[in-house]
Short mmCIF file of C-alpha atoms in Angstrom, two decimals:
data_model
loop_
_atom_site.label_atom_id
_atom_site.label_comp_id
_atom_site.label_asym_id
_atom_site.label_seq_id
_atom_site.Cartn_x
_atom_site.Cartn_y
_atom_site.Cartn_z
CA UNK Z 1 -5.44 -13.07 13.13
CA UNK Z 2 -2.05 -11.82 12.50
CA UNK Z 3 0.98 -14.43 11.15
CA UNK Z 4 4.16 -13.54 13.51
CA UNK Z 5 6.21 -14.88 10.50
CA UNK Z 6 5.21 -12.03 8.58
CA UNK Z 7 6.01 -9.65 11.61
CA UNK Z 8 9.11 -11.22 11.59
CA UNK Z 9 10.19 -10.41 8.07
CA UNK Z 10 9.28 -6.89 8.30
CA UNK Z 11 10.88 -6.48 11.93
CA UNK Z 12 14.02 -7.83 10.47
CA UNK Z 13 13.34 -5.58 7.11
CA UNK Z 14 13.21 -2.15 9.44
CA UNK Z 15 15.78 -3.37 11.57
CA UNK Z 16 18.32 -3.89 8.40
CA UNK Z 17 17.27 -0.53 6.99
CA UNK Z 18 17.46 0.86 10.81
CA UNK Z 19 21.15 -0.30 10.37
CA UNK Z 20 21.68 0.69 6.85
CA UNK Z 21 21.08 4.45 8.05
CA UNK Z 22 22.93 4.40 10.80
CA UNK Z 23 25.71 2.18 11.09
CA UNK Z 24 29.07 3.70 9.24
CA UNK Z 25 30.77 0.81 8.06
CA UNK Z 26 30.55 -0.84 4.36
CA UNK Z 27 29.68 -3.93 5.73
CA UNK Z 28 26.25 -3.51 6.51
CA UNK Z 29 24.89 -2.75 2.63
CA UNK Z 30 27.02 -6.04 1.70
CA UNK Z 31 25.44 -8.28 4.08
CA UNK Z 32 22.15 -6.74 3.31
CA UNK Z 33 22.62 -8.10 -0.20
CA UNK Z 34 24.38 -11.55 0.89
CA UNK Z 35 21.17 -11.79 2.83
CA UNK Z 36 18.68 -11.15 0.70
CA UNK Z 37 20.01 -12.96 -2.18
CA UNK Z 38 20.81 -15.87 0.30
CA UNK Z 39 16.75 -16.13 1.41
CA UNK Z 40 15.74 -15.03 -1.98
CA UNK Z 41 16.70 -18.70 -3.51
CA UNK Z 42 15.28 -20.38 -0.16
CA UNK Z 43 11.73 -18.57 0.18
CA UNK Z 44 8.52 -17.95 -1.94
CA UNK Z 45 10.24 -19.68 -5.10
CA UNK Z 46 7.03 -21.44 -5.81
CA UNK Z 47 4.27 -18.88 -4.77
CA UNK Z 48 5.97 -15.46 -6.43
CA UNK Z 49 8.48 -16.87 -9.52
CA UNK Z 50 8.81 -14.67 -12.10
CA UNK Z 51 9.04 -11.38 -9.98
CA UNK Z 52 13.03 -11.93 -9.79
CA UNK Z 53 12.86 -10.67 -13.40
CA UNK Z 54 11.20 -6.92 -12.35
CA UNK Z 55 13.52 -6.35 -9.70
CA UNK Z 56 16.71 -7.05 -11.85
CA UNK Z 57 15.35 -4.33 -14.12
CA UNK Z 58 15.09 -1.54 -11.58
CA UNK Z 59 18.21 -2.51 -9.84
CA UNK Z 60 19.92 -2.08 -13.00
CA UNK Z 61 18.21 0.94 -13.36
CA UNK Z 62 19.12 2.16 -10.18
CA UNK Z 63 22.57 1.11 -10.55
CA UNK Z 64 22.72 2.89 -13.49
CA UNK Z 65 21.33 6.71 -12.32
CA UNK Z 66 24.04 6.63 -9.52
CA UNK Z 67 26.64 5.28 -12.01
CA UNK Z 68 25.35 8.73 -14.12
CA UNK Z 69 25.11 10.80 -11.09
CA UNK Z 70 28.44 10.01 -9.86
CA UNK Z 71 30.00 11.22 -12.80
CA UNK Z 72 27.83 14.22 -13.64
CA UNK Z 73 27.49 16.14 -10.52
CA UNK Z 74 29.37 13.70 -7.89
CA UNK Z 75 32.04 15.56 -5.85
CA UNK Z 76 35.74 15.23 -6.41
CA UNK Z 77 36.91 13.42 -2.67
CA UNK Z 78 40.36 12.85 -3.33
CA UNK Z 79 42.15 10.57 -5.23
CA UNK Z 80 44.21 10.04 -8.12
CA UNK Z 81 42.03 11.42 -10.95
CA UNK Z 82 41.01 9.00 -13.96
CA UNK Z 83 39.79 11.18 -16.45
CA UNK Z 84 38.47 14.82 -17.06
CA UNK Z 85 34.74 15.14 -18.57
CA UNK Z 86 33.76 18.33 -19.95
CA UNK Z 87 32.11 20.68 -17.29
CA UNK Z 88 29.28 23.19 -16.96
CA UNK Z 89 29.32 25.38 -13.82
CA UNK Z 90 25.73 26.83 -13.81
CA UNK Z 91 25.58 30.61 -11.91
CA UNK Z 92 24.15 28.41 -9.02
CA UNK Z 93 24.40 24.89 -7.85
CA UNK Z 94 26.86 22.45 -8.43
CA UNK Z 95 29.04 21.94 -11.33
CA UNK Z 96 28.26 18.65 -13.91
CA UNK Z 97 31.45 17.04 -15.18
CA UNK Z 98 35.07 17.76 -14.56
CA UNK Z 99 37.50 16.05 -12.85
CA UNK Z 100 36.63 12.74 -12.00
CA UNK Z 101 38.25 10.60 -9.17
CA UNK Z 102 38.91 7.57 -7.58
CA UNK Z 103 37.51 9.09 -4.36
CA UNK Z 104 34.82 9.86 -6.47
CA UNK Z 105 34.35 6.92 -7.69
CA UNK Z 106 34.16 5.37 -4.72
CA UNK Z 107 31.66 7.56 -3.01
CA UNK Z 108 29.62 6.37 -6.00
CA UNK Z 109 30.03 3.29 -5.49
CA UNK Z 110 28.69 3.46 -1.65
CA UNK Z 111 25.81 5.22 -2.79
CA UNK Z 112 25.25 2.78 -5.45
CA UNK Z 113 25.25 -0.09 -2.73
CA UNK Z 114 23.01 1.43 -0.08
CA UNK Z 115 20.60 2.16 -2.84
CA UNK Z 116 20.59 -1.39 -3.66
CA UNK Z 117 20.08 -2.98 -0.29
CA UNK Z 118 17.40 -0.30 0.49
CA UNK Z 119 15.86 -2.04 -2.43
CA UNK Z 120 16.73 -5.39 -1.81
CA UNK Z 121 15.17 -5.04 1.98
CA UNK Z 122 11.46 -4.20 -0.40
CA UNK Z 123 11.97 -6.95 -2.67
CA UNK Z 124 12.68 -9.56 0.49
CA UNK Z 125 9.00 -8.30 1.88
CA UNK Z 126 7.62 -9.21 -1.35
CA UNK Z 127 9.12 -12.17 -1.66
CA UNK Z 128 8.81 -14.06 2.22
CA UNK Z 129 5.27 -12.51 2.86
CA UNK Z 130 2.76 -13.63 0.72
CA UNK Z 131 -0.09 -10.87 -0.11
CA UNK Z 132 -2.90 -12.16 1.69
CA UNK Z 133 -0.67 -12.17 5.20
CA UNK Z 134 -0.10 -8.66 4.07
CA UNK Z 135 -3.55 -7.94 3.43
CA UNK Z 136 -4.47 -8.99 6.66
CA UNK Z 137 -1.98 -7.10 8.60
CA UNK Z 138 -3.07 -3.70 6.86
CA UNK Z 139 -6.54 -5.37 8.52
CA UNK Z 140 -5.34 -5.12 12.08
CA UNK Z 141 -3.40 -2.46 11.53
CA UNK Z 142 -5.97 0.32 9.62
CA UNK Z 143 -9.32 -1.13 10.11
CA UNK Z 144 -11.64 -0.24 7.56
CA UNK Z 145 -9.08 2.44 5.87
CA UNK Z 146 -6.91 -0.80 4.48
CA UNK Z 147 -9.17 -1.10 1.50
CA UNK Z 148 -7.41 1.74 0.30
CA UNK Z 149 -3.70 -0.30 0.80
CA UNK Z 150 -5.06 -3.71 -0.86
CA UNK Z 151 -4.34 -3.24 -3.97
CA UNK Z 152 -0.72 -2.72 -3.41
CA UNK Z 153 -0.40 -5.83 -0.84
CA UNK Z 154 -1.19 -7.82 -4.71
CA UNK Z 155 0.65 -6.03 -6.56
CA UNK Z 156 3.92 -8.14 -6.50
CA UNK Z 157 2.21 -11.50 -7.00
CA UNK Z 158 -0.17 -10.28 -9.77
CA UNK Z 159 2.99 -8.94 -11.34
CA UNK Z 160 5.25 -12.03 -10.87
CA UNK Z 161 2.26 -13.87 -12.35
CA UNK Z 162 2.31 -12.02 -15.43
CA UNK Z 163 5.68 -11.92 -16.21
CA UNK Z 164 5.10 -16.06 -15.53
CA UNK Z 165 2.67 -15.85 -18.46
CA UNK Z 166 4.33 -13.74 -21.08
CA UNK Z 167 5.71 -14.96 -24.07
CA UNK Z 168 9.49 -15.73 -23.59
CA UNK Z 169 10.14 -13.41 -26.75
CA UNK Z 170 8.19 -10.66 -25.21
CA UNK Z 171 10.00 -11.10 -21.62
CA UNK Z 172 13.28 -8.97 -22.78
CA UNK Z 173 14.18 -5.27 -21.76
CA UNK Z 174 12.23 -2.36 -19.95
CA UNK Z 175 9.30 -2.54 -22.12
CA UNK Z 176 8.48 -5.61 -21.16
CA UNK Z 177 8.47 -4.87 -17.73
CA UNK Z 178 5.84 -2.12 -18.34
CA UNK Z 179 3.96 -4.36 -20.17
CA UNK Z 180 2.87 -5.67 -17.18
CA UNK Z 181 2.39 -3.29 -15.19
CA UNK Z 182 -1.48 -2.47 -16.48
CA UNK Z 183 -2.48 -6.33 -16.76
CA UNK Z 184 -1.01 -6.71 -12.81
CA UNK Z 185 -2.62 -3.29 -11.72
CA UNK Z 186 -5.87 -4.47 -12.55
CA UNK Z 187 -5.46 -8.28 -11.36
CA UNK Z 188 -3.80 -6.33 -8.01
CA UNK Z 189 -6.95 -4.54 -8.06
CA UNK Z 190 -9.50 -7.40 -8.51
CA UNK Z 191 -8.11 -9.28 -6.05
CA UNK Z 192 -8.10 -6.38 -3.23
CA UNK Z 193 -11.93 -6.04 -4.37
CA UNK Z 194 -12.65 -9.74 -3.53
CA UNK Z 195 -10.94 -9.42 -0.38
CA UNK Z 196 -12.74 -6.55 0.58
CA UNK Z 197 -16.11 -8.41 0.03
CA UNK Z 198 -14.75 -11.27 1.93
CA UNK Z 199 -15.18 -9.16 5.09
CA UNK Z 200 -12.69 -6.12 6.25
CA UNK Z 201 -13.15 -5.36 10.08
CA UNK Z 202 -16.62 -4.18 11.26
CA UNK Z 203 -15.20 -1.90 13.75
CA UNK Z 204 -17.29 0.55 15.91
CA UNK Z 205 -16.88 4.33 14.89
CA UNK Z 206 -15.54 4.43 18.31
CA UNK Z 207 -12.71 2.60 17.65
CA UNK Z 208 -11.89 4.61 14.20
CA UNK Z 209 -12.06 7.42 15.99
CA UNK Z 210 -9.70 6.16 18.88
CA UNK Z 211 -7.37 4.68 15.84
CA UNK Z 212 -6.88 8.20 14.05
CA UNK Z 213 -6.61 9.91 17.97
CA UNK Z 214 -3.98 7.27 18.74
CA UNK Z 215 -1.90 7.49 15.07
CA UNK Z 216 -2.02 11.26 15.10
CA UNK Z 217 -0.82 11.25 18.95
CA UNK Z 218 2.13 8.79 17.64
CA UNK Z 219 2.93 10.83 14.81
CA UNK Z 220 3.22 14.22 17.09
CA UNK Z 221 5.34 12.41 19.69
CA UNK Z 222 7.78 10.87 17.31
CA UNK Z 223 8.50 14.47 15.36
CA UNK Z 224 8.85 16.05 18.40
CA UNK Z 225 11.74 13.59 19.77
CA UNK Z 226 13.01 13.69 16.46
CA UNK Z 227 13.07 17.35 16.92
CA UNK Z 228 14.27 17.11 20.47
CA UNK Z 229 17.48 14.66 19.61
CA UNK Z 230 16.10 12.32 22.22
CA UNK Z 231 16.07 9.98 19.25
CA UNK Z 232 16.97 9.77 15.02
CA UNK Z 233 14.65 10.52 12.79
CA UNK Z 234 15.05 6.58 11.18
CA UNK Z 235 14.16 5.54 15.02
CA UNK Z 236 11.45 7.78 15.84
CA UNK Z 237 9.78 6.56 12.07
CA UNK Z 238 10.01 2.91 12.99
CA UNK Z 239 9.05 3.41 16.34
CA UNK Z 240 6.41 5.29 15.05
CA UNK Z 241 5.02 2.25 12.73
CA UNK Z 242 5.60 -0.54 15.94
CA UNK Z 243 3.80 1.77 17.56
CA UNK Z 244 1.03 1.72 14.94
CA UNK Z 245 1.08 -1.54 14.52
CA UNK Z 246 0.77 -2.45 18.16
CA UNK Z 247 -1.97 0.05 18.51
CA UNK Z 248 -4.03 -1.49 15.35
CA UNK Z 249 -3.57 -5.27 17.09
CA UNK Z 250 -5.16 -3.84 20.18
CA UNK Z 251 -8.24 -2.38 19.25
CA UNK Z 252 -8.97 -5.27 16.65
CA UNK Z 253 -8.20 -7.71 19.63
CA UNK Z 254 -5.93 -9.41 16.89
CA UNK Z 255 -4.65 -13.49 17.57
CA UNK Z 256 -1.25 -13.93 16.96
CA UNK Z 257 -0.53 -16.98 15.18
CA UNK Z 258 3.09 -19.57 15.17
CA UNK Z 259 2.96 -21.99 12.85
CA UNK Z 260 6.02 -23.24 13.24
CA UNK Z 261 8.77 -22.72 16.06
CA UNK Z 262 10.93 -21.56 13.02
CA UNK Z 263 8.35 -18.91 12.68
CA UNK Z 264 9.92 -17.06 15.63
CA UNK Z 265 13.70 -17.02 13.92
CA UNK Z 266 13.20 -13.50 11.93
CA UNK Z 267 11.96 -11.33 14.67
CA UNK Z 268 14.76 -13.16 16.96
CA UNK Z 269 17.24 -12.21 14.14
CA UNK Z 270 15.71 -9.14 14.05
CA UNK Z 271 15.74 -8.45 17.85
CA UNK Z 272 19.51 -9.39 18.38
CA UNK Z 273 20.68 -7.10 15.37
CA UNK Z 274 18.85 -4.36 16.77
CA UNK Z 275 20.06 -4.58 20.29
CA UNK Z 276 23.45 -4.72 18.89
CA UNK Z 277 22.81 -1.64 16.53
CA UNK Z 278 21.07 0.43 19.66
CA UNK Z 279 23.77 -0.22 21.87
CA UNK Z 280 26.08 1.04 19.40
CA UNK Z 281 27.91 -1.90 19.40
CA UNK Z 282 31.34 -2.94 16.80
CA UNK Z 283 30.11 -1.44 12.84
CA UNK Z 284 31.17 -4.94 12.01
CA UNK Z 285 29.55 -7.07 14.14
CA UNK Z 286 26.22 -5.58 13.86
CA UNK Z 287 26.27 -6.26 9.98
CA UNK Z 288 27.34 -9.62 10.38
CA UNK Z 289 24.21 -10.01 12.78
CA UNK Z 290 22.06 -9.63 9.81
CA UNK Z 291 23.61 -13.00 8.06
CA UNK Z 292 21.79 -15.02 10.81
CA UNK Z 293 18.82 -14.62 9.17
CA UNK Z 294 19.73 -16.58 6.05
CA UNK Z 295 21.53 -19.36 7.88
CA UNK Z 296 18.66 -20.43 9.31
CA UNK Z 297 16.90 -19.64 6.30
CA UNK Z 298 19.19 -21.86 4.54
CA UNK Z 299 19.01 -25.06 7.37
CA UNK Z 300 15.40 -25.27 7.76
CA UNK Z 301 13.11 -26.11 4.33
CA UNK Z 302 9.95 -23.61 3.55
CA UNK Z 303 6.59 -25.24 4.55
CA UNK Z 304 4.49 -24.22 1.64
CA UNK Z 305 1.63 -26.05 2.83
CA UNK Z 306 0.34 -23.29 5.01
CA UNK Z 307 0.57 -20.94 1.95
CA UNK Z 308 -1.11 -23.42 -0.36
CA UNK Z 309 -4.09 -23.01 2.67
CA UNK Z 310 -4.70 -19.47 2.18
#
């Protein structure tokens, strides 16, 4: 069985990174964050609090190693200059310091911001799609390999739920992030364990066989139109997983499942952004695409009774 709302979020996941790697305008990183931030408040509130806390800390983190890249070993691009740092030109490479920029700067800056939404587009997974859905995608999708990929499908909640049960006085800075990390490996991994024993797919060796035939036929067929320009890299990759996926839901004879006609609204969000990206349609317009998501997000309420079910 296989939740299409959890397709949904990770179609419209791939298509916004899709975009964020090939669409040239600023736009798309900023509505990837608008987005996010917009369905991070409406979804999974209840079910995953506490792992808003994590992500903060590795954003900032993030934020901060471009912020020290830019200025170390960033490239001058122009500008009226701001201030001079000391420099070191090694024999080889690039030089660290000197002149820096407000082309500089900026370039920063843009990195800065795609790094962000590339991790915004993980934390929205982790947030909308709970870990048993995941669980049982990785199910359909691997067979009897997935008990190797359980472990992580936990690993956000068992983290969010012990940051939920720290002391508040212990909650503060990047130790206390680490903290956690052992007590949530270990939960991550319990939990994987009793899903295993609750029954992964008894699949035929037939079928594993025809599953690692099919995956390594995939793989070969996307690097060689990568190779051959027929398509990107970034498309052959996610055409590569679809095609995975796909592959996985056949030979399990997976049921799709719809809860709710609202169910359907991220991989029809997801559908129109990436028709609009394919077709190499206006930079603008295909970021603003990705802000339909998160109005309907924001009109219709979460139904946590099905997750309260499983």
């Amino acid at each position: 069985m296989v939740d299409v709302a959890a397709l949904g979020w990770l179609a419209w996941a791939g298509v916004a990174f899709l975009a964020l790697q090939t669409v040239a305008s600023w736009w798309v990183p900023v509505c990837v964050l608008v987005a996010v931030l917009v369905i991070w408040w409406h979804r999974g509130r209840r079910a995953r609090a506490g792992l808003g806390y994590p992500v903060l800390v590795l954003a900032t983190v993030l934020v901060g190693g471009w912020a020290v890249i830019t200025l170390a070993v960033g490239p001058a691009s122009g500008g009226d200059v701001v201030w001079v740092l000391p420099e070191w030109a090694p024999s080889s490479g690039t030089p660290i310091g000197g002149v820096v920029t407000t082309g500089r700067l900026v370039g920063g800056l843009s990195l800065a911001g795609q790094a962000l939404a590339h991790l915004a587009l993980v934390a929205l997974v982790l947030r909308c799609v709970s870990g048993e859905r995941l669980a049982r995608l990785a199910d359909v999708t691997l067979g009897r390999a997935a008990r190797f990929v359980h472990p992580a499908c936990f690993a956000a909640e068992e983290l969010a739920r012990a940051e939920r049960a720290r002391p508040a006085l212990a909650a503060h800075g990047l130790g206390g992030v680490t903290s956690s990390v052992p007590e949530a490996v270990a939960s991550a991994a319990e939990r994987a364990d009793q899903w295993g024993r609750g029954g992964l797919p008894d699949e035929p060796a037939r079928l594993t066989r025809v599953r690692v035939l099919v995956v390594l036929a995939i793989v070969l067929t996307a690097t060689t139109g990568a190779v051959g320009r027929t398509v990107t890299g970034v498309e052959a990759s996610l055409l590569a997983v679809l095609a995975i996926v796909g592959t996985g839901a056949v030979l399990a004879r997976a049921r799709f499942v719809v809860g709710r006609a609202v169910d359907l609204a991220p991989a029809a969000c997801a559908a129109l952004t990436a028709v609009l990206v394919l077709s190499e349609a206006d930079p603008t317009l295909c970021a603003l695409s990705l802000l339909m998501l998160p109005a309907v997000t924001t009109a219709v309420p979460e139904d946590t009774r099905g997750e309260q079910r499983r």
